[in-house]
mmCIF file of C-alpha atoms and ligand atoms in Angstrom:
data_model
loop_
_atom_site.group_PDB
_atom_site.id
_atom_site.type_symbol
_atom_site.label_atom_id
_atom_site.label_comp_id
_atom_site.label_asym_id
_atom_site.label_seq_id
_atom_site.Cartn_x
_atom_site.Cartn_y
_atom_site.Cartn_z
ATOM 1 C CA MET E 136 122.376 101.979 73.845
ATOM 2 C CA THR E 137 119.896 99.769 74.928
ATOM 3 C CA ARG E 138 116.702 101.542 74.360
ATOM 4 C CA THR E 139 114.457 102.963 77.666
ATOM 5 C CA LYS E 140 111.496 100.236 77.482
ATOM 6 C CA VAL E 141 108.231 100.590 79.353
ATOM 7 C CA ALA E 142 105.781 97.824 80.102
ATOM 8 C CA LEU E 143 102.190 98.988 79.357
ATOM 9 C CA GLY E 144 99.482 96.969 81.697
ATOM 10 C CA VAL E 145 96.340 96.835 80.152
ATOM 11 C CA SER E 146 93.041 95.462 81.950
ATOM 12 C CA SER E 147 89.659 95.089 81.130
ATOM 13 C CA SER E 148 87.901 98.088 81.369
ATOM 14 C CA ILE E 149 86.287 99.277 78.369
ATOM 15 C CA GLY E 150 88.606 102.046 77.965
ATOM 16 C CA LEU E 151 91.423 99.932 76.596
ATOM 17 C CA TYR E 152 90.969 101.040 73.217
ATOM 18 C CA LYS E 153 92.943 104.341 74.514
ATOM 19 C CA ALA E 154 96.160 102.209 75.340
ATOM 20 C CA CYS E 155 96.513 101.883 71.423
ATOM 21 C CA GLU E 156 97.261 105.802 71.943
ATOM 22 C CA ILE E 157 99.587 105.483 74.703
ATOM 23 C CA VAL E 158 101.664 102.823 73.086
ATOM 24 C CA ARG E 159 101.831 105.311 69.546
ATOM 25 C CA GLY E 160 102.903 108.099 72.621
ATOM 26 C CA PHE E 161 105.418 106.368 74.423
ATOM 27 C CA GLN E 162 106.803 105.244 70.406
ATOM 28 C CA LYS E 163 106.882 109.061 69.635
ATOM 29 C CA ALA E 164 109.475 109.688 72.660
ATOM 30 C CA GLY E 165 111.708 106.904 71.533
ATOM 31 C CA VAL E 166 110.577 104.376 74.340
ATOM 32 C CA GLU E 167 109.757 100.818 73.875
ATOM 33 C CA VAL E 168 106.906 99.519 74.411
ATOM 34 C CA GLN E 169 105.888 96.093 75.815
ATOM 35 C CA VAL E 170 102.074 95.189 76.327
ATOM 36 C CA VAL E 171 101.323 93.105 79.077
ATOM 37 C CA MET E 172 97.182 92.209 79.208
ATOM 38 C CA THR E 173 95.021 90.632 81.801
ATOM 39 C CA PRO E 174 93.191 87.551 80.772
ATOM 40 C CA ASN E 175 90.170 89.276 81.143
ATOM 41 C CA ALA E 176 91.386 92.433 78.481
ATOM 42 C CA ALA E 177 92.302 89.537 76.202
ATOM 43 C CA ARG E 178 88.837 88.710 75.699
ATOM 44 C CA LEU E 179 87.510 92.065 75.358
ATOM 45 C CA ILE E 180 90.136 92.919 72.361
ATOM 46 C CA SER E 181 92.514 90.739 70.708
ATOM 47 C CA PRO E 182 96.335 90.801 71.931
ATOM 48 C CA LEU E 183 97.850 91.039 68.110
ATOM 49 C CA LEU E 184 96.308 94.601 67.949
ATOM 50 C CA PHE E 185 98.871 95.575 70.266
ATOM 51 C CA SER E 186 101.669 93.277 69.483
ATOM 52 C CA SER E 187 101.343 94.615 65.972
ATOM 53 C CA LEU E 188 101.165 98.171 67.450
ATOM 54 C CA ALA E 189 104.202 97.964 69.694
ATOM 55 C CA GLY E 190 105.835 95.188 67.589
ATOM 56 C CA THR E 191 106.572 92.762 70.138
ATOM 57 C CA LYS E 192 104.754 89.875 71.306
ATOM 58 C CA THR E 193 101.976 91.049 73.666
ATOM 59 C CA ILE E 194 102.032 89.303 76.865
ATOM 60 C CA VAL E 195 98.904 87.852 78.470
ATOM 61 C CA GLU E 196 99.635 84.217 79.982
ATOM 62 C CA MET E 197 101.473 83.398 83.324
ATOM 63 C CA PHE E 198 102.511 80.097 82.406
ATOM 64 C CA GLU E 199 103.637 79.718 78.633
ATOM 65 C CA GLU E 200 107.041 77.555 78.096
ATOM 66 C CA PRO E 201 109.884 79.592 78.869
ATOM 67 C CA ALA E 202 111.939 80.706 75.616
ATOM 68 C CA GLY E 203 115.421 79.912 77.715
ATOM 69 C CA ARG E 204 116.651 79.737 81.347
ATOM 70 C CA SER E 205 114.695 82.870 82.263
ATOM 71 C CA ILE E 206 111.661 83.494 83.880
ATOM 72 C CA ARG E 207 109.637 85.841 82.004
ATOM 73 C CA HIS E 208 108.312 88.582 84.796
ATOM 74 C CA VAL E 209 111.536 88.541 86.602
ATOM 75 C CA ALA E 210 113.469 89.372 83.244
ATOM 76 C CA LEU E 211 111.061 92.109 82.133
ATOM 77 C CA ALA E 212 110.904 93.088 85.645
ATOM 78 C CA ARG E 213 114.521 93.717 85.671
ATOM 79 C CA GLU E 214 114.471 95.429 81.872
ATOM 80 C CA ILE E 215 111.669 98.369 82.375
ATOM 81 C CA ALA E 216 112.486 101.002 83.505
ATOM 82 C CA LEU E 217 108.798 102.135 83.963
ATOM 83 C CA LEU E 218 105.525 100.112 84.774
ATOM 84 C CA CYS E 219 102.356 102.016 83.338
ATOM 85 C CA VAL E 220 99.106 100.340 83.844
ATOM 86 C CA ALA E 221 96.499 102.158 81.816
ATOM 87 C CA PRO E 222 93.450 101.107 82.419
ATOM 88 C CA ALA E 223 93.808 99.719 85.484
ATOM 89 C CA THR E 224 90.258 98.296 86.649
ATOM 90 C CA ALA E 225 89.144 98.158 90.331
ATOM 91 C CA ASN E 226 90.204 94.509 90.255
ATOM 92 C CA VAL E 227 93.707 94.990 89.565
ATOM 93 C CA ILE E 228 94.375 98.329 91.886
ATOM 94 C CA GLY E 229 92.805 95.504 94.522
ATOM 95 C CA LYS E 230 95.404 92.834 93.846
ATOM 96 C CA PHE E 231 98.165 95.290 94.049
ATOM 97 C CA ALA E 232 97.256 96.752 97.045
ATOM 98 C CA GLY E 233 96.632 93.053 98.123
ATOM 99 C CA GLY E 234 100.218 91.451 96.870
ATOM 100 C CA VAL E 235 98.121 89.114 95.032
ATOM 101 C CA ALA E 236 99.636 87.656 92.309
ATOM 102 C CA ASP E 237 97.873 85.391 90.168
ATOM 103 C CA ASP E 238 98.303 86.400 86.593
ATOM 104 C CA PHE E 239 101.454 88.299 84.575
ATOM 105 C CA LEU E 240 100.545 91.547 85.033
ATOM 106 C CA SER E 241 100.567 91.566 89.150
ATOM 107 C CA THR E 242 103.319 89.222 89.409
ATOM 108 C CA LEU E 243 105.273 92.001 87.402
ATOM 109 C CA PHE E 244 103.885 94.674 89.788
ATOM 110 C CA LEU E 245 105.291 92.824 92.507
ATOM 111 C CA ALA E 246 108.602 91.490 90.682
ATOM 112 C CA THR E 247 109.550 94.966 89.581
ATOM 113 C CA THR E 248 111.296 97.608 91.483
ATOM 114 C CA ALA E 249 110.800 100.488 88.498
ATOM 115 C CA PRO E 250 108.242 102.759 89.023
ATOM 116 C CA VAL E 251 104.781 102.347 88.954
ATOM 117 C CA LEU E 252 101.700 104.676 87.016
ATOM 118 C CA ILE E 253 98.125 103.388 87.565
ATOM 119 C CA ALA E 254 95.340 105.181 85.527
ATOM 120 C CA PRO E 255 92.621 103.529 86.789
ATOM 121 C CA ALA E 256 89.185 103.236 84.976
ATOM 122 C CA MET E 257 85.590 102.023 86.157
ATOM 123 C CA ASN E 258 82.749 102.639 86.556
ATOM 124 C CA GLU E 259 81.413 105.417 88.984
ATOM 125 C CA ALA E 260 80.326 103.471 92.144
ATOM 126 C CA MET E 261 83.353 101.521 92.012
ATOM 127 C CA TYR E 262 85.728 104.164 91.451
ATOM 128 C CA LEU E 263 84.263 106.139 94.656
ATOM 129 C CA ASP E 264 84.109 103.071 96.647
ATOM 130 C CA ARG E 265 85.396 102.983 99.943
ATOM 131 C CA THR E 266 87.465 100.159 99.544
ATOM 132 C CA THR E 267 89.111 101.144 95.868
ATOM 133 C CA GLN E 268 90.248 104.788 97.420
ATOM 134 C CA ALA E 269 91.599 102.765 100.430
ATOM 135 C CA ASN E 270 93.736 100.599 97.613
ATOM 136 C CA MET E 271 94.619 103.267 95.961
ATOM 137 C CA ASP E 272 95.908 105.580 99.030
ATOM 138 C CA ARG E 273 98.165 102.340 100.102
ATOM 139 C CA LEU E 274 99.357 102.306 96.755
ATOM 140 C CA LYS E 275 100.198 105.981 96.665
ATOM 141 C CA ALA E 276 102.080 105.249 100.535
ATOM 142 C CA LEU E 277 104.099 102.946 98.629
ATOM 143 C CA GLY E 278 104.935 105.128 95.749
ATOM 144 C CA ALA E 279 102.697 103.952 92.631
ATOM 145 C CA GLU E 280 101.844 107.051 91.266
ATOM 146 C CA PHE E 281 98.580 108.313 89.715
ATOM 147 C CA VAL E 282 96.329 110.113 86.706
ATOM 148 C CA GLU E 283 93.302 109.950 88.617
ATOM 149 C CA ALA E 284 90.268 109.062 86.754
ATOM 150 C CA GLU E 285 88.322 111.838 84.920
ATOM 151 C CA LYS E 286 84.423 112.465 85.118
ATOM 152 C CA GLY E 287 82.885 112.370 81.730
ATOM 153 C CA TYR E 288 81.320 109.647 79.885
ATOM 154 C CA LEU E 289 81.034 106.098 80.857
ATOM 155 C CA ALA E 290 80.773 102.779 78.931
ATOM 156 C CA CYS E 291 78.170 102.003 81.351
ATOM 157 C CA GLY E 292 75.544 104.664 80.231
ATOM 158 C CA ASP E 293 76.299 106.910 83.140
ATOM 159 C CA ALA E 294 77.982 109.914 83.129
ATOM 160 C CA GLY E 295 80.248 110.411 86.236
ATOM 161 C CA TRP E 296 83.909 109.767 87.746
ATOM 162 C CA GLY E 297 85.525 107.039 86.509
ATOM 163 C CA ARG E 298 86.926 107.796 82.842
ATOM 164 C CA LEU E 299 90.304 107.052 81.496
ATOM 165 C CA ALA E 300 92.679 110.101 81.845
ATOM 166 C CA GLU E 301 93.595 111.051 78.001
ATOM 167 C CA PRO E 302 96.032 109.006 76.220
ATOM 168 C CA GLU E 303 98.549 112.490 76.014
ATOM 169 C CA ALA E 304 97.924 113.143 79.859
ATOM 170 C CA ILE E 305 99.228 109.336 80.860
ATOM 171 C CA VAL E 306 102.126 109.258 78.061
ATOM 172 C CA ARG E 307 103.722 112.911 79.210
ATOM 173 C CA GLU E 308 103.012 111.999 83.330
ATOM 174 C CA GLY E 309 105.097 108.517 82.488
ATOM 175 C CA LEU E 310 107.931 110.571 80.603
ATOM 176 C CA ARG E 311 108.071 112.474 83.585
ATOM 177 C CA ILE E 312 108.924 110.246 85.596
ATOM 178 C CA LEU E 313 111.045 108.714 83.271
ATOM 179 C CA ALA E 314 113.361 111.552 83.173
ATOM 180 C CA ARG E 315 112.749 111.405 87.111
ATOM 181 C CA THR E 316 114.460 108.319 87.367
ATOM 182 C CA SER E 317 117.926 109.523 86.879
ATOM 183 C CA SER E 318 117.428 113.264 87.658
ATOM 184 C CA LEU E 319 119.821 113.320 90.646
ATOM 185 C CA ALA E 320 122.165 110.371 88.818
ATOM 186 C CA GLY E 321 125.576 111.142 89.689
ATOM 187 C CA ARG E 322 125.041 112.958 92.789
ATOM 188 C CA THR E 323 125.371 111.642 96.014
ATOM 189 C CA VAL E 324 122.526 112.396 98.595
ATOM 190 C CA LEU E 325 122.446 111.725 102.770
ATOM 191 C CA VAL E 326 119.602 111.661 104.672
ATOM 192 C CA THR E 327 119.414 111.356 108.671
ATOM 193 C CA ALA E 328 116.728 109.393 109.963
ATOM 194 C CA GLY E 329 114.488 108.354 112.839
ATOM 195 C CA PRO E 330 115.834 109.566 116.657
ATOM 196 C CA THR E 331 118.523 109.120 118.751
ATOM 197 C CA ARG E 332 119.222 107.230 122.140
ATOM 198 C CA GLU E 333 121.000 108.896 124.856
ATOM 199 C CA HIS E 334 121.740 106.552 126.967
ATOM 200 C CA LEU E 335 121.865 106.750 130.856
ATOM 201 C CA ASP E 336 123.497 103.161 130.971
ATOM 202 C CA PRO E 337 122.824 100.294 129.217
ATOM 203 C CA VAL E 338 119.081 100.179 129.781
ATOM 204 C CA ARG E 339 117.522 103.835 130.204
ATOM 205 C CA PHE E 340 118.035 106.610 127.435
ATOM 206 C CA LEU E 341 116.494 109.720 126.495
ATOM 207 C CA SER E 342 114.862 109.948 123.556
ATOM 208 C CA ASN E 343 111.674 110.975 121.565
ATOM 209 C CA PRO E 344 108.625 109.184 119.992
ATOM 210 C CA SER E 345 110.336 109.432 116.057
ATOM 211 C CA SER E 346 109.747 106.064 113.480
ATOM 212 C CA GLY E 347 111.492 107.251 111.493
ATOM 213 C CA LYS E 348 109.290 106.602 108.904
ATOM 214 C CA MET E 349 109.639 110.544 107.025
ATOM 215 C CA GLY E 350 113.635 109.801 106.669
ATOM 216 C CA TYR E 351 113.188 106.458 105.240
ATOM 217 C CA GLU E 352 110.613 107.400 102.384
ATOM 218 C CA LEU E 353 113.283 110.510 101.536
ATOM 219 C CA ALA E 354 115.763 108.073 101.057
ATOM 220 C CA ARG E 355 113.403 105.892 98.889
ATOM 221 C CA GLU E 356 112.818 108.576 96.593
ATOM 222 C CA ALA E 357 116.664 109.912 96.565
ATOM 223 C CA VAL E 358 117.261 106.315 95.325
ATOM 224 C CA ALA E 359 114.718 106.616 93.094
ATOM 225 C CA ARG E 360 116.033 109.884 91.063
ATOM 226 C CA GLY E 361 119.632 108.132 90.887
ATOM 227 C CA ALA E 362 121.262 109.389 93.576
ATOM 228 C CA ARG E 363 123.728 107.279 95.451
ATOM 229 C CA THR E 364 121.937 107.225 98.765
ATOM 230 C CA ILE E 365 123.772 106.710 102.166
ATOM 231 C CA LEU E 366 121.001 106.566 105.317
ATOM 232 C CA VAL E 367 122.521 107.536 108.327
ATOM 233 C CA SER E 368 119.617 106.117 110.730
ATOM 234 C CA GLY E 369 119.167 106.188 114.532
ATOM 235 C CA PRO E 370 117.059 103.271 115.690
ATOM 236 C CA THR E 371 113.894 102.428 114.199
ATOM 237 C CA GLY E 372 111.724 98.917 113.113
ATOM 238 C CA LEU E 373 111.859 99.712 109.624
ATOM 239 C CA VAL E 374 113.307 97.473 106.836
ATOM 240 C CA PRO E 375 116.448 99.350 105.364
ATOM 241 C CA PRO E 376 115.787 100.891 101.889
ATOM 242 C CA ALA E 377 116.741 99.029 98.874
ATOM 243 C CA GLY E 378 119.524 100.836 97.182
ATOM 244 C CA ALA E 379 120.590 102.948 100.079
ATOM 245 C CA MET E 380 123.591 102.346 102.094
ATOM 246 C CA THR E 381 122.293 102.634 105.377
ATOM 247 C CA GLU E 382 124.455 103.071 108.539
ATOM 248 C CA SER E 383 122.614 102.440 111.928
ATOM 249 C CA VAL E 384 123.626 104.719 114.879
ATOM 250 C CA VAL E 385 122.454 105.055 118.269
ATOM 251 C CA SER E 386 123.663 108.417 120.090
ATOM 252 C CA ALA E 387 123.660 111.891 118.782
ATOM 253 C CA ALA E 388 127.575 111.552 118.799
ATOM 254 C CA GLU E 389 127.637 108.586 116.468
ATOM 255 C CA MET E 390 125.005 110.435 114.193
ATOM 256 C CA GLU E 391 126.974 113.488 113.913
ATOM 257 C CA LYS E 392 130.393 111.443 112.996
ATOM 258 C CA ALA E 393 128.213 109.464 110.538
ATOM 259 C CA CYS E 394 127.386 112.515 108.589
ATOM 260 C CA LEU E 395 130.730 114.183 109.204
ATOM 261 C CA LYS E 396 132.148 111.315 107.432
ATOM 262 C CA ALA E 397 129.764 111.858 104.647
ATOM 263 C CA PHE E 398 129.149 115.105 104.090
ATOM 264 C CA PRO E 399 132.113 116.389 102.239
ATOM 265 C CA LYS E 400 130.828 113.625 99.163
ATOM 266 C CA ALA E 401 127.287 114.844 99.442
ATOM 267 C CA GLY E 402 126.105 117.166 97.076
ATOM 268 C CA ILE E 403 122.450 117.313 99.028
ATOM 269 C CA VAL E 404 121.888 116.733 102.597
ATOM 270 C CA VAL E 405 118.444 116.222 103.969
ATOM 271 C CA MET E 406 118.252 115.918 108.075
ATOM 272 C CA ALA E 407 114.925 114.278 108.848
ATOM 273 C CA ALA E 408 115.975 112.630 111.664
ATOM 274 C CA ALA E 409 114.865 113.988 115.393
ATOM 275 C CA VAL E 410 118.076 113.892 117.164
ATOM 276 C CA SER E 411 117.856 114.310 120.699
ATOM 277 C CA ASP E 412 118.234 117.451 122.050
ATOM 278 C CA PHE E 413 120.159 116.576 125.641
ATOM 279 C CA ARG E 414 122.628 113.518 126.957
ATOM 280 C CA PHE E 415 123.462 112.354 130.319
ATOM 281 C CA LYS E 416 126.401 114.114 131.568
ATOM 282 C CA GLU E 417 128.305 110.771 133.310
ATOM 283 C CA PRO E 418 126.626 108.165 131.128
ATOM 284 C CA ARG E 419 127.474 104.498 133.308
ATOM 285 C CA GLY E 420 129.260 101.340 132.070
ATOM 286 C CA ARG E 421 126.797 99.475 133.915
ATOM 287 C CA LYS E 422 122.738 99.555 135.423
ATOM 288 C CA SER E 423 122.516 100.921 138.870
ATOM 289 C CA ALA E 424 119.605 100.413 141.124
ATOM 290 C CA LYS E 425 117.230 102.729 141.313
ATOM 291 C CA GLU E 426 118.076 103.888 144.588
ATOM 292 C CA GLU E 427 121.992 104.545 143.839
ATOM 293 C CA ILE E 428 120.707 107.335 141.391
ATOM 294 C CA GLY E 429 119.152 110.983 142.948
ATOM 295 C CA LEU E 430 116.199 112.251 141.548
ATOM 296 C CA SER E 431 117.760 115.063 139.678
ATOM 297 C CA LEU E 432 120.355 113.683 136.665
ATOM 298 C CA ALA E 433 123.036 116.377 135.103
ATOM 299 C CA VAL E 434 122.413 116.494 131.611
ATOM 300 C CA GLU E 435 123.936 118.844 128.685
ATOM 301 C CA ARG E 436 123.333 119.588 125.308
ATOM 302 C CA THR E 437 124.262 117.518 121.944
ATOM 303 C CA PRO E 438 125.921 118.280 119.277
ATOM 304 C CA ASP E 439 124.018 120.536 116.476
ATOM 305 C CA ILE E 440 124.417 118.404 113.640
ATOM 306 C CA LEU E 441 122.629 120.555 110.874
ATOM 307 C CA ALA E 442 124.331 123.720 112.648
ATOM 308 C CA ARG E 443 127.678 122.278 112.229
ATOM 309 C CA LEU E 444 127.139 121.245 108.749
ATOM 310 C CA GLY E 445 125.764 124.406 107.600
ATOM 311 C CA ARG E 446 129.310 126.031 108.693
ATOM 312 C CA ALA E 447 131.067 123.910 106.821
ATOM 313 C CA LYS E 448 128.650 123.934 103.856
ATOM 314 C CA LYS E 449 130.101 124.781 100.257
ATOM 315 C CA PRO E 450 128.499 127.012 97.502
ATOM 316 C CA GLY E 451 127.120 124.219 95.747
ATOM 317 C CA GLN E 452 125.707 122.192 98.749
ATOM 318 C CA VAL E 453 122.086 121.813 98.950
ATOM 319 C CA LEU E 454 121.248 121.503 103.092
ATOM 320 C CA VAL E 455 117.263 120.862 104.169
ATOM 321 C CA GLY E 456 116.553 120.547 107.797
ATOM 322 C CA PHE E 457 113.368 119.827 109.708
ATOM 323 C CA ALA E 458 111.483 121.339 112.412
ATOM 324 C CA ALA E 459 108.632 119.372 114.198
ATOM 325 C CA GLU E 460 107.070 122.618 116.861
ATOM 326 C CA THR E 461 103.830 121.989 118.831
ATOM 327 C CA HIS E 462 103.207 125.555 118.500
ATOM 328 C CA ASP E 463 104.389 128.979 116.045
ATOM 329 C CA VAL E 464 105.849 126.737 113.497
ATOM 330 C CA ALA E 465 106.424 128.230 110.633
ATOM 331 C CA ALA E 466 108.318 131.345 113.177
ATOM 332 C CA HIS E 467 110.011 128.608 114.505
ATOM 333 C CA ALA E 468 111.619 127.250 111.581
ATOM 334 C CA ARG E 469 112.801 130.762 109.978
ATOM 335 C CA ARG E 470 114.248 131.265 112.844
ATOM 336 C CA LYS E 471 116.171 127.670 112.671
ATOM 337 C CA MET E 472 117.018 128.175 109.102
ATOM 338 C CA ALA E 473 118.809 131.480 109.368
ATOM 339 C CA ALA E 474 120.440 129.910 112.322
ATOM 340 C CA LYS E 475 121.673 126.362 110.679
ATOM 341 C CA LYS E 476 122.305 128.389 107.752
ATOM 342 C CA ALA E 477 119.973 125.479 106.085
ATOM 343 C CA ASP E 478 118.545 126.364 102.529
ATOM 344 C CA LEU E 479 115.187 124.747 103.069
ATOM 345 C CA MET E 480 113.415 123.961 105.583
ATOM 346 C CA VAL E 481 110.639 121.163 106.316
ATOM 347 C CA ALA E 482 108.292 121.939 108.840
ATOM 348 C CA ASN E 483 105.421 119.747 111.038
ATOM 349 C CA ALA E 484 103.358 120.691 113.817
ATOM 350 C CA VAL E 485 103.778 117.083 115.656
ATOM 351 C CA GLY E 486 102.030 116.348 119.035
ATOM 352 C CA ALA E 487 98.436 114.426 119.667
ATOM 353 C CA GLY E 488 98.592 112.049 116.921
ATOM 354 C CA ARG E 489 100.116 114.486 114.379
ATOM 355 C CA GLY E 490 103.687 113.851 112.816
ATOM 356 C CA PHE E 491 105.716 111.517 115.038
ATOM 357 C CA GLY E 492 104.895 107.479 113.582
ATOM 358 C CA THR E 493 101.932 108.602 111.674
ATOM 359 C CA GLU E 494 101.955 107.298 108.019
ATOM 360 C CA THR E 495 100.679 110.838 106.145
ATOM 361 C CA ASN E 496 102.720 114.134 107.091
ATOM 362 C CA GLU E 497 101.182 117.852 106.476
ATOM 363 C CA VAL E 498 104.341 120.017 106.303
ATOM 364 C CA LEU E 499 105.246 123.855 105.087
ATOM 365 C CA ILE E 500 107.803 123.595 102.923
ATOM 366 C CA ILE E 501 110.045 126.967 103.959
ATOM 367 C CA ALA E 502 112.956 129.030 101.708
ATOM 368 C CA PRO E 503 114.725 131.751 102.937
ATOM 369 C CA SER E 504 112.415 133.818 100.021
ATOM 370 C CA GLY E 505 109.579 133.049 98.428
ATOM 371 C CA PRO E 506 106.358 131.635 98.996
ATOM 372 C CA VAL E 507 105.749 129.172 101.675
ATOM 373 C CA GLN E 508 104.989 125.902 100.595
ATOM 374 C CA ALA E 509 102.013 123.885 102.324
ATOM 375 C CA ALA E 510 101.640 120.481 101.756
ATOM 376 C CA GLY E 511 99.650 117.257 102.597
ATOM 377 C CA PRO E 512 97.735 115.444 104.138
ATOM 378 C CA LEU E 513 99.911 113.246 102.268
ATOM 379 C CA SER E 514 101.572 109.750 102.329
ATOM 380 C CA LYS E 515 105.408 110.274 103.580
ATOM 381 C CA ARG E 516 106.184 108.939 99.690
ATOM 382 C CA GLU E 517 104.133 111.704 98.450
ATOM 383 C CA ILE E 518 105.375 114.305 100.979
ATOM 384 C CA ALA E 519 109.235 113.158 100.063
ATOM 385 C CA ARG E 520 108.915 113.594 96.582
ATOM 386 C CA LEU E 521 107.655 117.312 96.371
ATOM 387 C CA ILE E 522 110.432 117.669 98.871
ATOM 388 C CA PHE E 523 112.616 116.281 96.439
ATOM 389 C CA ASP E 524 111.057 118.291 93.408
ATOM 390 C CA ARG E 525 111.870 121.092 95.739
ATOM 391 C CA ILE E 526 115.741 120.284 96.272
ATOM 392 C CA GLU E 527 116.278 120.093 92.353
ATOM 393 C CA ALA E 528 114.495 123.272 91.473
ATOM 394 C CA LEU E 529 117.152 124.662 93.937
ATOM 395 C CA LEU E 530 119.989 123.098 92.223
ATOM 396 C CA GLU E 531 118.698 124.254 89.145
ATOM 397 C CA LYS E 532 118.663 127.894 90.282
ATOM 398 C CA LYS E 533 122.234 127.394 91.832
ATOM 399 C CA ARG E 534 123.061 126.511 88.612
ATOM 400 C CA ARG E 535 122.438 129.868 86.519
HETATM 401 O O1 LIG K 221 116.273 122.633 116.671
HETATM 402 P P1 LIG K 221 115.657 121.551 116.420
HETATM 403 O O2 LIG K 221 116.102 120.134 117.265
HETATM 404 O O3 LIG K 221 114.592 121.451 115.898
HETATM 405 O O4 LIG K 221 115.915 121.535 114.475
HETATM 406 C C1 LIG K 221 115.754 120.184 113.980
HETATM 407 C C2 LIG K 221 116.594 120.009 112.812
HETATM 408 O O5 LIG K 221 118.098 120.239 112.847
HETATM 409 C C3 LIG K 221 116.506 118.949 112.367
HETATM 410 O O6 LIG K 221 116.719 118.797 110.651
HETATM 411 C C4 LIG K 221 117.499 117.651 112.957
HETATM 412 O O7 LIG K 221 117.847 117.188 112.266
HETATM 413 C C5 LIG K 221 118.125 118.772 113.078
HETATM 414 N N1 LIG K 221 119.741 119.093 114.414
HETATM 415 C C6 LIG K 221 120.102 118.383 114.115
HETATM 416 N N2 LIG K 221 121.327 117.820 115.709
HETATM 417 C C7 LIG K 221 120.635 118.536 117.101
HETATM 418 C C8 LIG K 221 119.655 118.570 116.803
HETATM 419 C C9 LIG K 221 118.705 118.987 115.580
HETATM 420 O O8 LIG K 221 121.423 118.240 113.037
HETATM 421 N N3 LIG K 221 121.383 118.435 117.906
#
């Protein structure tokens, strides 16, 4: 069996001497380490030190004669199970956030689909600077995880925020992420996302402002945990998540059909779609002039997919519902959880710039018993991670 490989990115913060301990920490856990230094870091400390520790030649330069036909950053991007960058300077974080790829490390970041862990280290003013903070928020929204810098003695002689976290904490977090990359291996996850459209005719429909972003991030998270992932998506303008099988649907009836097909194989079902509650009783195949349509149109209820799956649920299956509410959020979510037989309910307040279409989310995660977990505001990716942590805890409980 090939050993798990981690790329350790080392950039030019004085804290880079601690990276030696990080190499050792991963090695002790049986993980192979390939160190990648930025050219500036290689001016502070010899790459040879890391080559000797890691047992592989440290990569610094982007343009070296390739050993074979393979392009090194692409080959390494595929081999690694984690990219850990420690210490990460404001410069490296800014490059990652902006998509700049002008050296080996920043190119590797763009080329890899492995999870990314970043441990920043820099002077306090740079760390607290709004640009750096915004860059870190952007990377979090894109799925990167951070071991936050600490407050303490800094190389510039000041004491303040910006000191690299302790190597043990970075290694611990890295190992936790590595374990998570296969925590749902062998399982099938079904996620619904986006709105549905209930057409009156080819050009008019009933719908809602759901962007689908929360559901897409949930599907990304399921893929990242090794699950076979089926995403049933209503109309959105989003790029389908890599690694998920995405089925596009338009109406609630189509969504129901796709869900019923996937449901028997799915151990985990997360219904993040904002299914339209009503549809026209008499849809038309052709557009009629507005004068021909009366001022009241008969509507009927769409099928409640979650409730139907709740009735069909087998003991081992985990069913998660969403509730978007304008008021009495927790109470409404609890009532729906009971009515639809969901195992977890994720509730959020919507209206006036909240919930629908936004980049962040603030939710309550509610189970039939136990305390309500409040989370956010966080990026939708971070919320997705918390939801899957809860789902995994539930699976563990069901197993016992
Ligand atoms: O009843 P309400 O629409 O607020 O319930 C929300 C939850 O039920 C969501 O998880 C949504 O995906 C699901 N739902 C459904 N089919 C419907 C309406 C909602 O599956 N027709």
